Short mmCIF file of C-alpha atoms in Angstrom, two decimals:
data_model
loop_
_atom_site.label_atom_id
_atom_site.label_comp_id
_atom_site.label_asym_id
_atom_site.label_seq_id
_atom_site.Cartn_x
_atom_site.Cartn_y
_atom_site.Cartn_z
CA UNK A 1 159.58 31.28 100.83
CA UNK A 2 162.14 33.70 102.40
CA UNK A 3 165.53 32.51 103.32
CA UNK A 4 166.51 33.33 107.29
CA UNK A 5 169.46 33.61 108.80
CA UNK A 6 170.54 34.60 112.63
CA UNK A 7 173.45 33.76 114.94
CA UNK A 8 172.10 31.02 116.76
CA UNK A 9 174.95 30.88 119.70
CA UNK A 10 174.78 33.60 122.45
CA UNK A 11 175.67 37.16 122.06
CA UNK A 12 179.04 38.44 123.10
CA UNK A 13 182.47 36.87 122.40
CA UNK A 14 183.13 32.74 123.20
CA UNK A 15 185.12 30.16 121.28
CA UNK A 16 182.82 29.76 118.72
CA UNK A 17 179.76 30.98 117.21
CA UNK A 18 176.85 29.37 115.22
CA UNK A 19 175.09 31.24 112.45
CA UNK A 20 172.32 29.19 110.91
CA UNK A 21 170.41 29.35 107.74
CA UNK A 22 167.06 27.50 106.66
CA UNK A 23 164.86 27.98 103.45
CA UNK A 24 165.35 27.42 99.66
CA UNK A 25 168.52 29.56 99.45
CA UNK A 26 170.57 28.24 102.86
CA UNK A 27 172.64 26.09 100.38
CA UNK A 28 173.56 28.37 97.72
CA UNK A 29 174.27 31.37 100.36
CA UNK A 30 176.50 28.88 102.14
CA UNK A 31 178.23 27.93 99.02
CA UNK A 32 178.81 31.22 97.86
CA UNK A 33 181.11 32.02 101.06
CA UNK A 34 182.49 28.54 101.30
CA UNK A 35 183.27 28.95 97.50
CA UNK A 36 181.01 26.06 96.30
CA UNK A 37 181.06 22.13 96.49
CA UNK A 38 179.28 21.92 99.60
CA UNK A 39 177.27 18.56 99.76
CA UNK A 40 174.02 18.38 100.19
CA UNK A 41 174.37 16.82 103.56
CA UNK A 42 177.33 16.48 105.35
CA UNK A 43 180.35 18.59 107.32
CA UNK A 44 183.54 20.30 105.84
CA UNK A 45 186.00 23.13 106.92
CA UNK A 46 186.35 26.15 104.47
CA UNK A 47 187.75 29.47 104.84
CA UNK A 48 184.81 31.88 104.30
CA UNK A 49 184.97 34.92 102.03
CA UNK A 50 182.98 37.64 101.35
CA UNK A 51 181.56 38.60 97.84
CA UNK A 52 184.80 41.07 96.91
CA UNK A 53 187.43 37.71 97.61
CA UNK A 54 187.95 39.70 101.62
CA UNK A 55 188.42 36.64 103.87
CA UNK A 56 185.81 36.64 106.98
CA UNK A 57 186.64 33.27 108.60
CA UNK A 58 187.76 29.70 108.69
CA UNK A 59 185.36 27.74 110.37
CA UNK A 60 183.01 24.90 110.21
CA UNK A 61 180.44 24.55 107.40
CA UNK A 62 177.15 21.58 108.34
CA UNK A 63 174.22 21.54 105.79
CA UNK A 64 171.03 19.41 106.04
CA UNK A 65 168.76 18.68 103.29
CA UNK A 66 165.49 19.00 103.56
CA UNK A 67 163.01 17.68 105.24
CA UNK A 68 165.90 16.33 107.29
CA UNK A 69 166.81 19.02 109.33
CA UNK A 70 165.60 20.91 112.32
CA UNK A 71 163.14 23.15 110.21
CA UNK A 72 162.21 20.59 107.91
CA UNK A 73 164.02 23.37 105.36
CA UNK A 74 167.32 23.18 103.48
CA UNK A 75 169.24 24.58 106.54
CA UNK A 76 173.02 25.81 106.61
CA UNK A 77 174.86 25.99 109.87
CA UNK A 78 178.23 28.07 109.98
CA UNK A 79 180.34 27.51 113.18
CA UNK A 80 183.04 30.51 113.34
CA UNK A 81 185.29 31.99 115.73
CA UNK A 82 183.54 33.95 118.36
CA UNK A 83 184.42 36.98 118.18
CA UNK A 84 181.65 39.93 117.70
CA UNK A 85 183.78 41.39 114.72
CA UNK A 86 184.12 37.78 113.05
CA UNK A 87 179.98 37.21 113.51
CA UNK A 88 179.06 40.66 112.26
CA UNK A 89 181.60 40.39 109.20
CA UNK A 90 179.85 37.04 107.94
CA UNK A 91 176.19 38.53 109.05
CA UNK A 92 177.28 41.39 106.75
CA UNK A 93 177.67 39.26 104.15
CA UNK A 94 174.69 37.09 104.22
CA UNK A 95 172.57 40.39 104.49
CA UNK A 96 173.95 41.70 100.76
CA UNK A 97 172.53 38.89 99.33
CA UNK A 98 169.24 38.65 97.84
CA UNK A 99 166.62 36.84 98.71
CA UNK A 100 168.30 36.20 102.19
CA UNK A 101 166.77 38.60 105.54
CA UNK A 102 167.61 38.29 109.23
CA UNK A 103 164.91 36.08 110.85
CA UNK A 104 162.77 37.12 113.35
CA UNK A 105 162.38 36.03 117.09
CA UNK A 106 161.40 32.01 117.22
CA UNK A 107 161.01 32.28 113.43
CA UNK A 108 163.13 29.52 113.10
CA UNK A 109 161.54 26.98 115.26
CA UNK A 110 157.68 28.22 113.99
CA UNK A 111 158.79 26.94 110.54
CA UNK A 112 159.54 23.64 112.42
CA UNK A 113 156.12 23.67 113.44
CA UNK A 114 154.42 24.79 110.21
CA UNK A 115 156.44 21.72 108.54
CA UNK A 116 155.23 19.60 110.96
CA UNK A 117 158.81 18.71 112.78
CA UNK A 118 157.34 19.51 116.09
CA UNK A 119 153.86 20.06 117.59
CA UNK A 120 152.98 23.45 119.77
CA UNK A 121 153.49 21.25 123.12
CA UNK A 122 157.18 20.29 122.21
CA UNK A 123 157.65 24.05 120.93
CA UNK A 124 156.39 25.21 124.45
CA UNK A 125 158.46 22.61 125.77
CA UNK A 126 161.89 23.98 124.02
CA UNK A 127 160.64 27.59 125.28
CA UNK A 128 161.25 26.01 128.85
CA UNK A 129 164.40 23.85 127.99
CA UNK A 130 166.02 27.19 127.30
CA UNK A 131 164.61 29.43 129.86
CA UNK A 132 165.45 25.97 132.82
CA UNK A 133 167.34 26.67 135.20
CA UNK A 134 167.29 23.73 137.80
CA UNK A 135 167.16 20.08 136.83
CA UNK A 136 163.66 19.53 137.73
CA UNK A 137 162.98 22.16 135.02
CA UNK A 138 165.50 20.28 132.59
CA UNK A 139 163.69 17.25 133.03
CA UNK A 140 160.44 18.54 133.05
CA UNK A 141 161.10 20.46 129.70
CA UNK A 142 162.65 17.49 128.03
CA UNK A 143 159.67 15.45 128.38
CA UNK A 144 157.68 17.62 126.32
CA UNK A 145 160.39 18.59 124.00
CA UNK A 146 160.44 14.99 123.44
CA UNK A 147 156.89 14.68 122.51
CA UNK A 148 155.42 13.23 126.15
CA UNK A 149 152.22 15.06 125.87
CA UNK A 150 151.63 15.30 122.02
CA UNK A 151 151.74 11.05 122.38
CA UNK A 152 149.37 11.50 125.39
CA UNK A 153 147.30 13.42 123.58
CA UNK A 154 147.10 11.59 120.46
CA UNK A 155 146.11 8.25 122.42
CA UNK A 156 143.34 10.17 123.61
CA UNK A 157 142.18 11.33 120.08
CA UNK A 158 142.87 7.87 119.02
CA UNK A 159 140.13 6.32 121.41
CA UNK A 160 137.76 9.15 120.89
CA UNK A 161 137.72 8.82 117.14
CA UNK A 162 137.00 4.72 117.66
CA UNK A 163 134.02 5.61 119.93
CA UNK A 164 132.54 8.60 118.00
CA UNK A 165 133.33 5.88 114.78
CA UNK A 166 130.82 3.18 116.60
CA UNK A 167 128.61 5.54 117.07
CA UNK A 168 128.13 6.74 113.22
CA UNK A 169 127.69 3.52 112.19
CA UNK A 170 124.91 2.95 114.27
CA UNK A 171 123.76 6.39 112.88
CA UNK A 172 124.34 5.74 109.17
CA UNK A 173 122.57 2.14 109.31
CA UNK A 174 119.84 3.47 111.73
CA UNK A 175 116.99 1.42 109.05
CA UNK A 176 118.85 -1.62 109.27
CA UNK A 177 119.65 -4.13 112.49
CA UNK A 178 123.10 -3.43 113.86
CA UNK A 179 123.92 -6.95 115.59
CA UNK A 180 126.12 -5.56 118.24
CA UNK A 181 124.99 -2.86 121.03
CA UNK A 182 128.14 -0.13 120.99
CA UNK A 183 127.10 1.31 124.12
CA UNK A 184 129.24 -0.80 126.47
CA UNK A 185 132.55 -0.08 124.40
CA UNK A 186 131.96 3.91 123.82
CA UNK A 187 131.14 4.07 127.52
CA UNK A 188 134.33 2.12 128.02
CA UNK A 189 136.22 4.11 125.92
CA UNK A 190 134.84 7.95 127.11
CA UNK A 191 135.56 6.83 130.83
CA UNK A 192 138.98 5.80 130.23
CA UNK A 193 139.80 9.18 128.61
CA UNK A 194 137.76 11.27 131.05
CA UNK A 195 139.64 9.54 133.73
CA UNK A 196 143.20 10.06 132.12
CA UNK A 197 142.18 14.01 131.34
CA UNK A 198 140.79 14.65 135.03
CA UNK A 199 144.28 13.35 136.22
CA UNK A 200 146.63 15.20 134.20
CA UNK A 201 144.50 18.47 134.46
CA UNK A 202 145.23 18.02 138.47
CA UNK A 203 148.86 17.92 138.45
CA UNK A 204 149.06 21.28 135.72
CA UNK A 205 149.24 23.73 138.81
CA UNK A 206 152.24 21.87 140.32
CA UNK A 207 153.98 21.39 136.90
CA UNK A 208 153.54 25.04 136.40
CA UNK A 209 155.15 25.86 139.20
CA UNK A 210 157.73 23.70 138.50
CA UNK A 211 158.68 25.91 135.34
CA UNK A 212 157.72 29.32 137.17
CA UNK A 213 158.94 28.48 140.22
CA UNK A 214 157.65 27.82 144.04
CA UNK A 215 157.11 30.81 146.41
CA UNK A 216 157.95 30.61 149.86
CA UNK A 217 156.91 33.37 152.06
CA UNK A 218 159.02 33.91 155.27
CA UNK A 219 156.05 36.08 157.79
CA UNK A 220 156.71 37.20 161.16
CA UNK A 221 156.13 40.52 163.46
CA UNK A 222 158.25 43.47 163.01
CA UNK A 223 162.07 42.98 163.97
CA UNK A 224 161.84 39.08 164.32
CA UNK A 225 164.80 38.62 161.96
CA UNK A 226 163.42 38.03 159.00
CA UNK A 227 165.48 39.62 156.61
CA UNK A 228 168.71 38.31 158.93
CA UNK A 229 167.24 34.69 157.55
CA UNK A 230 166.35 35.55 154.17
CA UNK A 231 170.13 36.82 153.52
CA UNK A 232 171.60 33.56 155.27
CA UNK A 233 169.37 31.74 153.21
CA UNK A 234 170.61 33.07 149.98
CA UNK A 235 174.24 33.42 151.31
CA UNK A 236 174.30 37.22 150.52
CA UNK A 237 172.94 41.22 151.32
CA UNK A 238 169.42 40.83 149.80
CA UNK A 239 167.52 42.92 152.36
CA UNK A 240 168.59 45.43 154.59
CA UNK A 241 168.43 45.03 158.25
CA UNK A 242 168.77 46.99 161.24
CA UNK A 243 167.29 46.97 164.67
CA UNK A 244 164.42 49.50 163.83
CA UNK A 245 161.09 47.73 163.65
CA UNK A 246 159.62 48.28 160.21
CA UNK A 247 162.53 48.64 158.11
CA UNK A 248 160.77 46.35 155.43
CA UNK A 249 158.40 47.76 153.26
CA UNK A 250 158.02 45.80 150.35
CA UNK A 251 158.42 42.35 149.49
CA UNK A 252 161.58 41.53 148.75
CA UNK A 253 162.42 38.49 146.81
CA UNK A 254 165.28 36.01 146.37
CA UNK A 255 165.14 33.12 143.70
CA UNK A 256 167.04 29.99 144.59
CA UNK A 257 167.50 26.18 143.81
CA UNK A 258 166.22 24.02 146.55
CA UNK A 259 166.80 20.39 145.66
CA UNK A 260 166.59 20.82 141.75
CA UNK A 261 163.48 23.16 142.51
CA UNK A 262 162.94 26.56 141.35
CA UNK A 263 162.24 28.64 144.44
CA UNK A 264 161.52 32.26 145.14
CA UNK A 265 162.00 32.97 149.14
CA UNK A 266 159.75 36.34 149.99
CA UNK A 267 160.65 38.38 152.83
CA UNK A 268 157.70 40.88 153.88
CA UNK A 269 157.13 43.52 156.22
CA UNK A 270 156.60 42.66 159.96
CA UNK A 271 153.12 41.98 160.15
CA UNK A 272 151.26 44.72 163.04
CA UNK A 273 149.06 47.69 163.53
CA UNK A 274 150.80 50.63 162.98
CA UNK A 275 149.71 54.00 162.02
CA UNK A 276 152.21 54.74 159.28
CA UNK A 277 150.72 54.45 155.99
CA UNK A 278 153.72 53.15 153.70
CA UNK A 279 154.17 50.73 156.24
CA UNK A 280 150.79 49.87 156.05
CA UNK A 281 150.49 49.10 152.50
CA UNK A 282 154.03 47.12 153.02
CA UNK A 283 152.07 45.00 155.65
CA UNK A 284 148.69 44.85 152.82
CA UNK A 285 151.28 43.25 150.57
CA UNK A 286 152.71 40.88 152.79
CA UNK A 287 149.84 39.46 153.80
CA UNK A 288 148.77 39.14 149.71
CA UNK A 289 151.62 37.41 149.01
CA UNK A 290 151.70 34.90 151.88
CA UNK A 291 147.93 34.08 150.82
CA UNK A 292 149.15 33.21 147.45
CA UNK A 293 152.37 31.33 148.52
CA UNK A 294 152.83 28.15 147.84
CA UNK A 295 154.51 27.87 151.57
CA UNK A 296 155.10 30.11 153.99
CA UNK A 297 157.56 29.99 156.86
CA UNK A 298 156.41 31.27 160.44
CA UNK A 299 159.12 33.29 162.13
CA UNK A 300 157.25 34.17 165.21
CA UNK A 301 156.53 32.27 169.38
CA UNK A 302 152.93 31.94 168.43
CA UNK A 303 151.57 31.96 164.96
CA UNK A 304 148.51 32.95 166.00
CA UNK A 305 149.92 36.73 166.49
CA UNK A 306 150.19 37.05 162.91
CA UNK A 307 146.80 37.07 161.92
CA UNK A 308 147.57 34.69 159.39
CA UNK A 309 146.04 31.16 159.33
CA UNK A 310 148.63 28.18 159.08
CA UNK A 311 147.88 25.77 156.28
CA UNK A 312 148.94 22.28 155.90
CA UNK A 313 152.88 22.13 155.21
CA UNK A 314 153.55 25.38 156.78
CA UNK A 315 156.66 25.77 158.63
CA UNK A 316 156.75 26.97 162.47
CA UNK A 317 160.21 27.91 163.78
CA UNK A 318 161.18 30.03 166.41
CA UNK A 319 163.32 33.19 165.38
CA UNK A 320 166.65 34.50 167.48
CA UNK A 321 167.56 31.16 168.59
CA UNK A 322 171.44 32.39 169.54
CA UNK A 323 169.48 35.07 171.96
CA UNK A 324 167.22 32.15 173.83
CA UNK A 325 167.51 28.82 175.27
CA UNK A 326 168.36 26.15 172.58
CA UNK A 327 165.22 24.73 170.97
CA UNK A 328 164.60 22.24 168.17
CA UNK A 329 162.62 24.53 166.04
CA UNK A 330 164.75 27.04 166.62
CA UNK A 331 166.57 29.49 164.04
CA UNK A 332 168.87 32.25 163.89
CA UNK A 333 169.98 34.16 160.58
CA UNK A 334 172.98 35.58 162.58
CA UNK A 335 174.39 32.44 163.66
CA UNK A 336 173.27 30.02 161.10
CA UNK A 337 171.60 27.65 163.45
CA UNK A 338 168.69 25.87 162.36
CA UNK A 339 169.38 27.14 158.59
CA UNK A 340 170.29 23.64 157.23
CA UNK A 341 167.30 22.00 159.10
CA UNK A 342 164.60 24.24 157.58
CA UNK A 343 166.14 24.30 154.11
CA UNK A 344 165.75 20.49 153.90
CA UNK A 345 162.55 21.26 155.56
CA UNK A 346 161.43 23.31 152.48
CA UNK A 347 163.06 21.12 150.01
CA UNK A 348 161.23 17.64 151.35
CA UNK A 349 157.86 19.45 151.07
CA UNK A 350 157.96 21.10 147.66
CA UNK A 351 159.85 17.75 146.18
CA UNK A 352 157.14 15.58 147.41
CA UNK A 353 154.50 18.18 145.97
CA UNK A 354 156.33 17.98 143.07
CA UNK A 355 155.94 14.34 142.68
CA UNK A 356 152.14 14.88 141.90
CA UNK A 357 152.88 16.79 138.41
CA UNK A 358 151.76 15.83 135.12
CA UNK A 359 153.05 15.94 131.57
CA UNK A 360 151.02 19.12 130.64
CA UNK A 361 152.83 22.34 132.38
CA UNK A 362 150.54 25.50 131.10
CA UNK A 363 147.26 26.70 131.76
CA UNK A 364 146.75 26.40 128.47
CA UNK A 365 146.98 22.75 128.29
CA UNK A 366 144.46 22.86 131.50
CA UNK A 367 141.89 24.71 129.67
CA UNK A 368 142.15 22.62 126.83
CA UNK A 369 141.85 19.06 129.06
CA UNK A 370 138.95 20.42 131.19
CA UNK A 371 137.24 21.55 127.90
CA UNK A 372 137.22 18.02 126.58
CA UNK A 373 136.88 16.32 129.58
CA UNK A 374 133.52 18.68 130.10
CA UNK A 375 132.20 17.82 125.96
CA UNK A 376 132.69 13.68 127.28
CA UNK A 377 130.75 13.85 130.06
CA UNK A 378 127.86 15.09 128.36
CA UNK A 379 128.39 12.54 125.68
CA UNK A 380 127.90 10.28 128.74
CA UNK A 381 124.96 11.93 130.00
CA UNK A 382 123.69 11.55 126.33
CA UNK A 383 124.57 7.86 125.65
CA UNK A 384 122.64 6.29 128.12
CA UNK A 385 119.69 7.74 126.69
CA UNK A 386 120.06 5.42 123.57
CA UNK A 387 120.75 5.06 119.80
CA UNK A 388 118.10 8.25 119.63
CA UNK A 389 120.64 10.13 120.79
CA UNK A 390 123.75 9.16 119.31
CA UNK A 391 124.05 11.55 117.12
CA UNK A 392 124.28 14.34 120.12
CA UNK A 393 126.90 12.02 121.76
CA UNK A 394 129.35 11.94 118.69
CA UNK A 395 128.83 15.82 118.24
CA UNK A 396 130.59 15.92 121.92
CA UNK A 397 133.19 13.87 121.07
CA UNK A 398 133.78 15.61 118.25
CA UNK A 399 133.94 18.55 120.55
CA UNK A 400 136.54 16.79 122.52
CA UNK A 401 138.39 15.37 119.87
CA UNK A 402 138.71 18.95 118.88
CA UNK A 403 139.66 20.49 122.19
CA UNK A 404 142.91 17.88 122.16
CA UNK A 405 144.03 19.01 118.63
CA UNK A 406 144.21 22.27 120.04
CA UNK A 407 146.47 20.98 122.58
CA UNK A 408 149.12 20.11 120.27
CA UNK A 409 148.23 23.39 118.20
CA UNK A 410 146.67 21.43 115.24
CA UNK A 411 143.45 24.03 115.60
CA UNK A 412 142.65 27.06 116.71
CA UNK A 413 145.99 28.19 118.18
CA UNK A 414 146.86 30.83 115.62
CA UNK A 415 145.97 33.67 118.09
CA UNK A 416 148.56 31.94 120.39
CA UNK A 417 151.56 31.67 118.13
CA UNK A 418 152.82 35.26 118.15
CA UNK A 419 153.05 35.32 121.70
CA UNK A 420 154.71 31.96 122.31
CA UNK A 421 157.49 32.90 119.61
CA UNK A 422 158.10 35.92 120.80
CA UNK A 423 159.73 34.58 123.47
CA UNK A 424 162.23 32.66 121.18
CA UNK A 425 165.48 34.07 120.54
CA UNK A 426 166.38 35.13 116.98
CA UNK A 427 168.83 32.16 116.12
CA UNK A 428 165.70 29.71 117.31
#
C-alpha cells in the first residue's frame, strides 16, 4: 500500500501548518526529514532538513503506531510554521521520496473506514462536522461522528439476528418436537425494531434540514417591502430596493444563523398578474420556491390576495408599519419595527420542529431504514402463518439485516464512496 501525505490544515498563511502522512513508510519518511531517532509513538521538536541537508523548518513531529491512529496505519504529523513557502518546501521534499504520493481528497478518512476505525455513518458525520456553520449543526454532526447511528443500527441488527436464529433453530429441528413456541419472542423482537425504525425514519427530513438549512420565504405583493425586510434581517444590502413595483425578478437568498439553526431567507418576486414575460418567470419561480419552503412569511394586508394557501406555522405580518397606525402584527424593514419579534417567531417555530429530529441525517439512511422496516413487515405477516412459513420469515429478517448493514457501510455501498469522499479536502 502507498504511503500518502497532504497538508491537513487550511491553505494559506497561518501560525501553524499540519502535514499528515499515513502508510507503511510514514515513520521512515518523517525520520529522514527529522534526522532519525523518532519514537514509534510520541512527539518531539526537530529541525527538518531536505535530502541535500538544506534546512526546511523547525517543528513538532508526532508519530502514531498502527493500529492506534486515525487511519489505523502508521501515521506521522509534521506541525511546522504556517508560511506557504515552508509548507511547499516540506511537501516538495516528501514528493521526492520513493513510495510516497500526494493523498487524494478524503483518502485519509477512506483508509480509516477500510481499516474499521470508522463506519460509513461516522464518515458522513465527519464531513458534516467540517461543513458545520451553526451550533445545532455541530452538535448533530458530533452525535453521528461519535457513532450514535452505528450503535443504534447494531442494536437493531442484534435483535434481528436473535429473532432469525430462533426461527432457524425451529427449521433445523423440523423433524423433532420443539419444546418452546418461538413466535411470541420473535414477534416482540420484530415489533420493537419496526417501531424504532419507523420513528427514526420520520425524523430524517428535519435532521436533513438541520444539516443543509431551513428555507424561509418572504412572499407578498409587489412593492410590499420584501427586499427591504430581507436587507434588514440580513444586516446588509443583499437585495436591490426601489419604489418601482416588480424590481425583484429572481429569488434572492441570504443565509443566516438563527438560534443555532442554519436558515436561508428567500426574497421572492412580488405576486401579481402582469404581461411582462420576464417578471412572470420570476413570479412563477417565487411560487415554486414558496411552495417547498419550510416556512413562509406573508408580508401583506390580506394573505388571500397572494393566491398561496397559508400553512400551519406560516407567519402573517402587516407591511410598512412605519406608514400606518401601530399594530402588533406590523413590521418595517425601514425602521426596524417588529424585526426582533419576527426573528424570535421564526426561531421559535424552527427550533420546535428541530426537536423532532432523529439521529439519522441523510436520505440514504431513511431509505435503508424504510427498506428494513418493509422487510420486517413482510416477515411479521408470514410469521403469523405458522412454523411452515418460518423459512420465508427468516429470509425477510435477513433482508432487513442487510439493509441495516448498508446503513453503516458494511455492504452495498461501494458506489457511494467516491461521491462521499470527493467532498473532503486533501488532508482528510
